[in-house]
Coordinates of C-alpha atoms and ligand atoms in Angstrom, one line a residue:
X1 CA -24.6 65.5 106.3
X2 CA -25.7 62.2 107.9
X3 CA -23.7 60.9 110.9
X4 CA -22.0 58.2 108.9
X5 CA -21.4 60.2 105.6
X6 CA -17.8 60.6 106.7
X7 CA -17.0 57.3 105.0
X8 CA -17.6 58.8 101.5
X9 CA -14.9 61.4 102.2
X10 CA -12.1 58.8 102.8
X11 CA -9.1 58.6 100.5
X12 CA -9.5 55.7 98.1
X13 CA -6.1 54.1 98.2
X14 CA -4.7 53.8 101.6
X15 CA -1.3 52.6 102.8
X16 CA -1.8 51.5 106.4
X17 CA 1.5 51.0 108.2
X18 CA 1.5 48.9 111.4
X19 CA -1.8 47.4 110.2
X20 CA -1.1 44.0 111.7
X21 CA -1.0 45.4 115.2
X22 CA -3.9 45.9 117.7
X23 CA -5.4 49.2 116.6
X24 CA -4.2 49.2 113.0
X25 CA -5.9 45.9 112.4
X26 CA -9.2 47.1 113.9
X27 CA -8.9 50.1 111.6
X28 CA -8.4 47.9 108.5
X29 CA -11.3 45.6 109.5
X30 CA -13.5 48.6 110.0
X31 CA -12.7 50.2 106.6
X32 CA -13.2 46.9 104.7
X33 CA -16.6 46.5 106.3
X34 CA -17.8 49.9 104.8
X35 CA -20.4 49.7 102.0
X36 CA -17.9 51.3 99.6
X37 CA -14.5 50.3 101.0
X38 CA -11.2 51.9 99.9
X39 CA -8.3 49.8 98.7
X40 CA -6.0 49.0 101.6
X41 CA -2.4 48.0 101.6
X42 CA -0.9 47.1 105.0
X43 CA 2.8 47.5 105.4
X44 CA 4.0 45.8 108.6
X45 CA 7.4 44.6 109.9
X46 CA 5.7 41.9 112.0
X47 CA 7.6 42.6 115.2
X48 CA 6.7 40.6 118.3
X49 CA 3.5 42.7 118.4
X50 CA 2.5 42.3 114.8
X51 CA 0.3 39.3 114.0
X52 CA -1.3 38.4 110.6
X53 CA -4.0 36.5 112.5
X54 CA -5.4 39.9 113.4
X55 CA -6.1 40.5 109.7
X56 CA -7.5 37.0 109.0
X57 CA -11.1 38.3 108.8
X58 CA -10.1 40.3 105.7
X59 CA -7.3 38.1 104.3
X60 CA -9.2 37.0 101.2
X61 CA -10.6 40.4 100.2
X62 CA -9.5 41.6 96.7
X63 CA -9.3 45.2 97.9
X64 CA -6.7 44.3 100.6
X65 CA -3.0 43.4 100.3
X66 CA -0.4 42.7 102.9
X67 CA 3.3 43.6 102.5
X68 CA 5.9 42.5 105.0
X69 CA 8.4 45.3 105.5
X70 CA 9.8 48.0 107.6
X71 CA 8.8 51.7 107.5
X72 CA 12.4 52.7 108.0
X73 CA 13.3 51.2 104.7
X74 CA 12.8 53.8 102.0
X75 CA 13.2 51.3 99.1
X76 CA 10.2 49.3 100.5
X77 CA 8.1 52.4 101.3
X78 CA 8.6 54.2 98.0
X79 CA 6.7 52.0 95.5
X80 CA 3.9 51.6 98.0
X81 CA 3.6 55.3 98.6
X82 CA 3.6 55.9 94.8
X83 CA 0.5 53.9 94.3
X84 CA -1.4 55.2 97.4
X85 CA -3.1 58.5 97.9
X86 CA -2.7 58.5 101.7
X87 CA -0.5 57.0 104.5
X88 CA -2.0 56.3 107.9
X89 CA 0.8 55.6 110.2
X90 CA 0.1 53.2 113.1
X91 CA 3.5 51.5 113.0
X92 CA 5.4 52.0 116.3
X93 CA 7.0 50.4 119.2
X94 CA 4.1 50.9 121.6
X95 CA 4.8 49.5 125.0
X96 CA 6.1 51.9 127.7
X97 CA 7.7 49.1 129.8
X98 CA 9.7 47.9 126.7
X99 CA 10.8 51.5 126.1
X100 CA 12.3 51.5 129.6
X101 CA 14.2 48.3 128.9
X102 CA 15.2 49.0 125.3
X103 CA 14.6 52.6 124.1
X104 CA 16.6 52.3 120.8
X105 CA 14.0 50.6 118.7
X106 CA 11.5 53.3 119.7
X107 CA 13.6 56.1 118.4
X108 CA 14.2 54.1 115.2
X109 CA 10.6 53.3 114.3
X110 CA 8.6 56.1 116.0
X111 CA 10.9 59.0 114.9
X112 CA 13.0 57.9 112.0
X113 CA 10.3 55.7 110.5
X114 CA 7.8 58.6 110.6
X115 CA 10.4 60.7 108.8
X116 CA 10.7 58.1 106.0
X117 CA 6.9 58.1 105.5
X118 CA 6.6 61.9 105.6
X119 CA 9.3 62.1 102.9
X120 CA 7.3 59.7 100.7
X121 CA 4.1 61.6 101.3
X122 CA 5.9 64.8 100.3
X123 CA 7.4 63.3 97.1
X124 CA 4.0 62.0 96.0
X125 CA 2.0 65.0 97.1
X126 CA -0.5 63.0 99.0
X127 CA -3.6 65.0 99.9
X128 CA -3.5 63.7 103.4
X129 CA -1.1 62.1 105.9
X130 CA -2.4 60.8 109.2
X131 CA -0.1 60.2 112.2
X132 CA -1.5 58.0 115.0
X133 CA -0.1 59.6 118.1
X134 CA -1.0 59.3 121.8
X135 CA -2.2 61.2 124.8
X136 CA 1.1 60.2 126.5
X137 CA 2.8 63.2 124.6
X138 CA 1.1 65.5 127.2
X139 CA 2.8 63.8 130.0
X140 CA 1.4 63.6 133.5
X141 CA -1.8 65.7 133.8
X142 CA -2.6 66.9 137.3
X143 CA -6.3 66.8 138.3
X144 CA -8.7 68.4 137.4
X145 CA -7.2 69.4 134.1
X146 CA -8.0 67.6 130.9
X147 CA -5.5 67.9 128.1
X148 CA -6.5 70.0 125.2
X149 CA -4.9 69.8 121.8
X150 CA -3.1 73.1 122.2
X151 CA -1.4 72.0 125.4
X152 CA 2.4 71.7 125.1
X153 CA 4.0 68.3 124.8
X154 CA 5.7 67.1 128.0
X155 CA 6.6 63.5 127.4
X156 CA 8.1 61.6 130.3
X157 CA 8.9 58.1 129.1
X158 CA 11.2 57.0 126.2
X159 CA 8.0 55.8 124.5
X160 CA 6.2 59.1 124.9
X161 CA 9.2 61.0 123.8
X162 CA 9.6 58.9 120.7
X163 CA 6.0 59.5 119.8
X164 CA 6.3 63.2 120.5
X165 CA 9.4 63.1 118.2
X166 CA 7.4 61.6 115.4
X167 CA 4.7 64.2 115.9
X168 CA 7.2 67.0 115.8
X169 CA 8.4 65.7 112.4
X170 CA 4.8 65.9 111.2
X171 CA 4.3 69.5 112.3
X172 CA 7.6 70.5 110.8
X173 CA 6.8 68.8 107.5
X174 CA 3.4 70.6 107.5
X175 CA 4.9 74.0 108.2
X176 CA 8.0 73.7 106.0
X177 CA 6.8 71.6 103.0
X178 CA 3.1 71.9 103.2
X179 CA 2.5 68.2 103.8
X180 CA -1.1 67.9 104.8
X181 CA -0.8 66.2 108.1
X182 CA -3.5 65.2 110.6
X183 CA -2.5 63.9 114.1
X184 CA -4.7 61.8 116.4
X185 CA -3.8 61.5 120.1
X186 CA -5.6 58.4 121.4
X187 CA -6.0 57.4 124.9
X188 CA -5.3 54.0 126.5
X189 CA -7.0 51.5 124.2
X190 CA -8.3 48.0 125.0
X191 CA -10.3 45.3 123.3
X192 CA -9.9 42.1 121.1
X193 CA -6.6 41.3 119.5
X194 CA -4.5 43.3 122.0
X195 CA -1.1 41.8 122.7
X196 CA -1.2 40.6 126.3
X197 CA 1.5 42.8 127.7
X198 CA -0.7 45.9 128.3
X199 CA -2.7 46.1 131.5
X200 CA -6.1 44.9 130.4
X201 CA -5.2 41.9 128.2
X202 CA -2.4 40.9 130.6
X203 CA -4.7 41.0 133.6
X204 CA -7.5 39.2 131.7
X205 CA -5.3 36.3 130.4
X206 CA -3.5 36.0 133.7
X207 CA -6.8 35.9 135.6
X208 CA -8.1 33.3 133.2
X209 CA -5.1 31.2 134.1
X210 CA -5.3 32.1 137.8
X211 CA -1.8 33.7 137.6
X212 CA -1.0 36.8 139.7
X213 CA -2.0 40.2 138.3
X214 CA 1.2 42.4 138.7
X215 CA -0.2 45.9 139.8
X216 CA 2.4 48.7 139.7
X217 CA 2.9 50.4 143.1
X218 CA -0.3 51.2 144.9
X219 CA -2.4 50.9 141.7
X220 CA -3.6 54.5 141.9
X221 CA -2.4 55.8 138.5
X222 CA -5.3 56.6 136.3
X223 CA -6.0 56.3 132.5
X224 CA -8.8 57.2 130.1
X225 CA -9.7 53.7 128.8
X226 CA -11.2 53.6 125.2
X227 CA -12.6 50.6 123.3
X228 CA -10.6 49.8 120.2
X229 CA -13.4 50.0 117.7
X230 CA -14.2 53.5 118.9
X231 CA -10.6 54.5 118.6
X232 CA -10.4 53.0 115.0
X233 CA -13.6 54.8 114.0
X234 CA -12.3 58.1 115.5
X235 CA -9.2 57.8 113.4
X236 CA -11.2 57.1 110.2
X237 CA -13.4 60.1 110.9
X238 CA -10.4 62.4 111.4
X239 CA -9.0 61.1 108.1
X240 CA -12.3 61.9 106.4
X241 CA -13.4 65.1 108.0
X242 CA -10.4 66.4 110.0
X243 CA -8.9 69.8 109.4
X244 CA -5.4 69.5 107.9
X245 CA -2.7 70.8 110.3
X246 CA -4.8 69.9 113.4
X247 CA -4.5 67.4 116.2
X248 CA -7.5 65.5 117.7
X249 CA -7.8 63.9 121.1
X250 CA -9.6 60.6 120.9
X251 CA -10.6 59.3 124.3
X252 CA -13.5 58.1 126.4
X253 CA -13.7 61.5 128.1
X254 CA -15.2 60.0 131.3
X255 CA -13.5 60.1 134.8
X256 CA -10.2 58.2 134.3
X257 CA -9.9 54.7 136.0
X258 CA -7.2 53.5 138.3
X259 CA -5.2 50.3 138.0
X260 CA -6.7 48.7 141.2
X261 CA -10.2 49.1 139.8
X262 CA -9.1 47.5 136.6
X263 CA -7.7 44.5 138.5
X264 CA -10.9 44.1 140.6
X265 CA -13.2 44.5 137.6
X266 CA -11.2 41.8 135.6
X267 CA -11.3 39.5 138.6
X268 CA -15.0 39.9 139.1
X269 CA -15.6 39.1 135.4
X270 CA -13.3 36.1 135.3
X271 CA -14.3 34.6 138.7
X272 CA -10.8 35.1 140.2
X273 CA -10.2 36.2 143.8
X274 CA -8.7 39.5 144.9
X275 CA -5.8 37.4 146.3
X276 CA -4.5 37.3 142.7
X277 CA -3.6 41.0 142.9
X278 CA 0.1 41.3 143.4
X279 CA 1.5 44.8 144.2
X280 CA 4.9 45.0 142.4
X281 CA 7.6 47.6 142.1
X282 CA 6.3 50.7 140.4
X283 CA 7.2 51.6 136.8
X284 CA 10.1 54.1 136.8
X285 CA 8.7 57.6 135.9
X286 CA 5.2 56.3 136.0
X287 CA 2.7 59.0 134.8
X288 CA 0.0 59.3 137.5
X289 CA -2.8 60.6 135.3
X290 CA -3.9 61.1 131.8
X291 CA -7.3 62.8 131.0
X292 CA -8.5 64.1 127.7
X293 CA -10.8 66.9 126.6
X294 CA -12.6 65.4 123.6
X295 CA -14.7 68.5 122.6
X296 CA -12.9 68.6 119.2
X297 CA -13.8 65.0 118.3
X298 CA -17.4 65.5 119.4
X299 CA -17.6 68.5 117.1
X300 CA -16.6 66.1 114.3
X301 CA -19.6 64.0 115.1
X302 CA -17.7 61.2 117.0
X303 CA -18.5 59.8 120.4
X304 CA -17.6 56.5 122.1
X305 CA -20.2 53.8 121.5
X306 CA -19.7 51.9 124.8
X307 CA -18.9 52.8 128.4
X308 CA -16.1 51.0 130.1
X309 CA -18.3 48.4 131.8
X310 CA -19.7 47.2 128.5
X311 CA -16.4 47.3 126.7
X312 CA -14.4 45.4 129.3
X313 CA -17.1 42.7 129.6
X314 CA -17.0 42.2 125.9
X315 CA -13.2 42.1 126.0
X316 CA -13.2 39.4 128.7
X317 CA -15.6 37.3 126.7
X318 CA -13.4 37.6 123.6
X319 CA -10.3 36.4 125.5
X320 CA -12.2 33.6 127.1
X321 CA -13.2 32.4 123.6
X322 CA -9.9 33.1 121.8
X323 CA -7.3 31.1 123.7
X324 CA -6.3 29.9 120.2
X325 CA -5.2 33.5 119.6
X326 CA -3.4 34.4 122.8
X327 CA -2.0 31.1 124.2
X328 CA 0.7 30.8 121.4
X329 CA 1.7 34.4 122.1
X330 CA 2.2 33.8 125.8
X331 CA 5.2 31.5 125.3
X332 CA 9.0 31.6 125.0
X333 CA 9.9 35.2 124.1
X334 CA 6.9 36.6 126.0
X335 CA 8.0 35.1 129.2
X336 CA 11.6 36.3 128.6
X337 CA 10.3 39.8 128.5
X338 CA 8.1 39.2 131.5
X339 CA 10.9 37.9 133.7
X340 CA 13.0 41.0 132.7
X341 CA 10.3 43.5 133.3
X342 CA 8.9 42.1 136.5
X343 CA 12.3 40.7 137.7
X344 CA 12.6 42.6 140.9
X345 CA 9.6 40.8 142.3
X346 CA 9.0 37.3 143.5
X347 CA 6.1 35.4 142.0
X348 CA 4.8 37.8 139.3
X349 CA 3.4 34.9 137.5
X350 CA 6.0 33.8 134.9
X351 CA 6.5 30.1 134.6
X352 CA 9.7 29.0 136.3
Ligands
NAD1 P1 0.9 47.4 118.5 O1 2.2 47.3 119.2 O2 -0.2 46.4 118.7 O3 1.2 47.4 116.9 C1 2.3 48.0 116.3 C2 2.4 47.4 114.9 O4 3.4 48.1 114.2 C3 2.8 46.0 114.9 O5 2.0 45.3 113.9 C4 4.2 45.9 114.5 O6 4.6 44.8 113.8 C5 4.3 47.2 113.6 N1 5.6 47.8 113.5 C6 6.5 48.1 114.5 N2 7.6 48.6 114.0 C7 7.5 48.6 112.7 C8 8.3 49.1 111.6 N3 9.5 49.6 111.9 N4 7.9 49.0 110.3 C9 6.6 48.5 110.1 N5 5.8 48.0 111.0 C10 6.2 48.1 112.3 O7 0.4 48.9 118.7 P2 -1.1 49.5 118.9 O8 -1.4 49.4 120.3 O9 -1.9 48.9 117.8 O10 -0.8 51.0 118.6 C11 -0.8 51.5 117.2 C12 -0.5 52.9 117.2 O11 -1.4 53.6 118.1 C13 0.9 53.2 117.7 O12 1.5 54.3 116.9 C14 0.7 53.7 119.1 O13 1.7 54.6 119.5 C15 -0.6 54.4 119.0 N6 -1.5 54.4 120.2 C16 -1.7 53.2 120.9 C17 -2.6 53.3 122.0 C18 -2.9 52.0 122.8 O14 -3.4 52.1 123.9 N7 -2.5 50.8 122.4 C19 -3.2 54.5 122.4 C20 -2.9 55.6 121.6 C21 -2.0 55.6 120.6
DAU2 O1 -2.5 56.4 126.8 C1 -2.1 55.9 125.6 C2 -1.1 54.8 125.7 O2 -1.7 53.8 126.5 C3 -0.5 54.3 124.4 O3 0.1 55.4 123.7 C4 0.4 53.1 124.6 O4 0.8 52.6 123.4 C5 -0.3 52.1 125.4 O5 0.6 51.0 125.8 C6 -0.9 52.7 126.7 O6 0.2 53.0 127.6 P1 0.1 52.8 129.2 O7 1.4 52.9 129.8 O8 -1.0 53.7 129.8 O9 -0.5 51.3 129.2 P2 -0.2 50.1 130.1 O10 -1.3 49.1 129.8 O11 1.2 49.6 129.9 O12 -0.4 50.6 131.6 C7 -1.7 51.1 132.0 C8 -1.6 51.4 133.5 O13 -1.6 50.1 134.1 C9 -0.4 52.2 133.9 O14 -0.8 53.0 135.0 C10 0.5 51.1 134.4 C11 -0.4 50.0 134.9 N1 0.1 48.7 134.8 C12 0.5 48.2 133.6 C13 1.1 47.0 133.4 C14 1.5 46.5 132.1 C15 0.2 47.8 135.9 O15 -0.2 48.2 137.0 N2 0.7 46.6 135.8 C16 1.2 46.1 134.6 O16 1.7 44.9 134.5

């Protein structure tokens, strides 16, 4: 089978929840660029993180439809599931810092919402259900270990626990009702169209505006940074070729990178000085290290297309050119969150 033959194995009528977010929209754009694209319906509640502008490149496609609604609402989900042959669930509250400030919404969407979707997939006997999960379910991973799919979940933040809860529902529905679930556990993802609250887009947009970069603690916590298009393609390949009942780690698989190096790289690429680095109070319960073993994805024929240097340079160029996309986002409600989250520090960069 040729390397890109996976596309012919995709389900033909997809319901993509959370498709107006960062990774979900990259997934939708990728699918609709394929030579024989499936039909795609996006269901998205358009929370603060959802943005229809992320789907503008496909907005006029006849094989694409957008539905504004909540995955927790069974009446909304039911008719959409009835006409689909697969649900791919990206919908989630996704930011760790917000889960520390307001955990309730995470339980609602990430756990209860996943249950509503599983029930719909069960009723309609979909041949596949893909849950987009995260490497955060493994919790803090001491060096030199790399998490393998069989490792036990040890989530340590409200976000990670809610994602683990959603996953547990998937495994239970697989065992008990035979729902054909697949789970992907992606690593820390970056690239175009990412809401500027996560480290890379926050640091890039702050650096472009010469605002301080708020680095948690000493900046030594490390993550496996993965370019968004690679993550999206990995999810599509698992959907096409993955073994039902299995989890798949999707990550760069290189040596994980610390926060201080991210800050310095961003400043070098944006022409800002190191004096913009602002050490701030650490995140409570901050996981020090995530690292993934990606052997299973490699066996599926997937590998990352870019190293971090190339991916981050491309990302900085995109944010330089797309102020029209991110400047409206970094306004009112964004700065309210920013002040709450970085409150204990002076001068973290929010406007007065
Ligand atoms: P995001 O926050 O950019 O997007 C989430 C999307 O879900 C938004 O469009 C939002 O409007 C929508 N949504 C939220 N609650 C909803 C609800 N109740 N009903 C319908 N839609 C709802 O997130 P992202 O970074 O694109 O992450 C997508 C998925 O991938 C999430 O499940 C996340 O846990 C997972 N993940 C993210 C990363 C990462 O680094 N960003 C890494 C691994 C896994
Ligand atoms: O690993 C996968 C996870 O990656 C996803 O499941 C989450 O949805 C996604 O948000 C991301 O979680 P992280 O907590 O790793 O991402 P974040 O960008 O928030 O933080 C990355 C690192 O940068 C972490 O060590 C904390 C640090 N950081 C983050 C922010 C926002 C800072 O030093 N300063 C900051 O302002």
